[in-house]
Amino acid sequence: MSAGRPAPSRRAAVASPGAPPPDLRLAGLAVAAWLTALTGLHVGVRPLLLVGGTAAVLSALSALHLVGRIGQPRASARRHGWIVVAVGLGVLCGAAATAGRLAVRDAPPIRVLAEQRAPVTAELVVRDDPRPIRSAGRPGMLLVSSELKRLTGPNGQRVHTSARLLVLATDPGWRGLLPGQRVTAEGRLGVPRGGDLTAAVLGVTGPPERHGAPSWAQRAAGTLRGGLQRACAPLPDDPGGLLPGLVVGDISRLPPAVEEDFRATGMTHLNAVSGSNVAIVLGAVLLVARWARAGPWLAGLLCAVALVGFVILVRPSPSVVRAATMGAIGLVALAAGRPRAALPALAAAVTVLVLADPELAGDAGFALSVLATGGLLLLAPRWRDGLRRRGVPAGLAEALAVPAAAQVACGPVVAGISGTVSLVAVPANLLAVPAIAPATVLGVTAAVLSPVWPAGAGFVAWLASWPAWWLVVLARHGARLPAGTLPWPGGAWGALLLAGLTVALLVAARRPLVRRLVAIVALAALLGALPVRLLATGWPPTGWVVVACAVGQGDALVLPVAPGRAVVVDAGPDPGAVDGCLRRLGIREVPLLVVSHFHVDHVGGVAGVFRGRRVTAVLTPPSTDPASGRDAVRAAAMSGRAALLGTTAGALHRVGGVDLLVLGPPYPLAGTRSDPNNNSLLLRATVAGVRILLPGDAETEEQHAVLARMAPEQLRADVLKVAHHGSAYQDDGFLAAVRPAVALVPVGAGNTYGHPNPALLARLSRSGTRVLRTDTDGDLAAIRTGAGLAVAHRGVPPGRPS
């Protein structure tokens, strides 16, 4: 710097070309420990120890070289040498910590009992809130993460350990457990899927036996959370169900349609406790402290007190502690007057958390928290200052930089998980920024007030419902934008591909010419793709008579009635998937929704059929098993003001040009391999003269019963929707009577049921049937042409691993 020239301010120095690089001294240590732990979860103890030993030798040699025992390196060489030492130490520490936990996980006494599926009695401590999971075979199933303390085997042998255990339970007695609760349960052990520290899976059918009460912190959290729910009870369902999710991650009242909208718009992180929640609460405390002219240390102390209180409110589970650690880093460094210390603090926190719990290395939530925090610390300040230099007002520059930085940092992981790249996530999160902080702060205030002043808590919750309402509206409209998401390769390779492209663009964008070219190409692609998707999508194909939607492991069939109108048979397991298929087909009205039976893989997505559409009537089977599926369909019909209709074998239902003849079940079947499957509605649809057989999940028993009561020509069809996702339970005589030209198999990629059965597919192919599958071909269509029957498919569905 020349003499007499004023020194630049701290903020200008950060943004200037000659600004010092970010402090990444501990980054190598953190990344090495993280990646080593992640690798160890999948490869086991022995390879991990070999990697750790090699890293120890390399670190020792590098350290000796640096202290001058081998030579005297230059300054640049010393910097690179210390990087090697830090990486080696990270690998060594990560390998040691993970190997120790893997030795406990793979201990022979537990592993042998798990492989034998032995009946055991387990004493355990609940680690996190029980959460519901979807299961076609066992509706209402809960997943309970726990820590095993003692195990009693079938012969009375006892194993004392401290290993991770996953409990799969259906009894309602598990639903109200709090983290830290000690319980005893009886069930059968099973082998876990791997890739984490879970030693075994315990399947239980009965309730737990509780021992003592949870800690005072968990009881206080339960009181505050219950008070927040009571304060939100009078509010409308959408904002009232969202508000507890924004504040404490409680989405028990959140309507499924709203949850799917948030997922499609890239805003689902708002429904869970994350570092952003912590940052908002601590930011409000820090703002008050600065307004009161509190010093850095007093401000830091107030932030610490607020952090402890917030963790108690949302329950001190491992995920919450992780979020609190990530969200507190930047603000604590800022409160201490040393913002540049935030990155080393982040790296140190990552290292400590991974070494304390190596399972976090494979947790997508942990990765998103770390990447979002790193993006806010590394990218957001530079982008904000760059915008300000170009004349953008300070507040707007901050609002633009923060969501963009977080989205760019988290994008590769999100793409790897979902198999899509969201084009609306950044603008949606940008528009959501003004509402998130008021909703969160007011929601926390309502929870704190609820035990002492319920009326005041209700009023504050009503105030908070207005910003929550804006978030609901934003997600609803964002989810309906065409071309809102683009398909992308899923899995690790898809994430690495997007990460590489992102880094390349960030480096190249440092040049003004490249920035202009990228902006022009992105704008041209957006403006060009939108009308193409709206006006010339090529889907659905002209003359289609049936479409089998790619909804994963489930069924959703569409029969056209008129442009924009269709009969829908089943709704698949996921509302977003069936809604996306209907949007691709341009269906705005469903005069009849048919439910073949009430398993979740056929009715779990029923809310997606109603989303933004008028559904006139819902046709249900005589069998009401399972009750949970029946109740979900009835609730959706009531909320959508659709009539509920029953039917029996022999009934004919005509909707426009679509005829639906009910062929089965001819009578209630009982004592079969699966009674709900074998009481599926078995339908023969006729569309434009094409016969389509839709047997739901009918297995051998129902197929045989239907065949025995009618002539084979009544079963003859041009198109067969293969029953039960192509399972092996098919009646040969039934298939011979149908003799389809086309067979459509709705099935999920990578399912654990062995669907579809290879022998069945080979049998159909040998008979001259053209077989298509949704897991490999995407949405499937049968088409009536002048020359006969044709088929088309839309490609591999988004989210399928490459």
PDB file of N, CA, C and O in Angstrom, residues 56 233 358:
ATOM      1  N   ALA A  56      -1.068 -42.372   9.714  1.00  0.00           N
ATOM      2  CA  ALA A  56      -0.195 -42.068  10.855  1.00  0.00           C
ATOM      3  C   ALA A  56       1.269 -42.000  10.417  1.00  0.00           C
ATOM      4  O   ALA A  56       2.021 -41.102  10.822  1.00  0.00           O
ATOM      5  N   ALA A 233     -54.026 -24.679  17.736  1.00  0.00           N
ATOM      6  CA  ALA A 233     -55.211 -25.484  17.414  1.00  0.00           C
ATOM      7  C   ALA A 233     -56.324 -24.675  16.756  1.00  0.00           C
ATOM      8  O   ALA A 233     -56.966 -25.158  15.817  1.00  0.00           O
ATOM      9  N   PRO A 358     -19.417 -40.943  14.783  1.00  0.00           N
ATOM     10  CA  PRO A 358     -19.067 -41.139  13.361  1.00  0.00           C
ATOM     11  C   PRO A 358     -20.268 -41.359  12.455  1.00  0.00           C
ATOM     12  O   PRO A 358     -20.155 -41.168  11.246  1.00  0.00           O
TER      13      PRO A 358
END
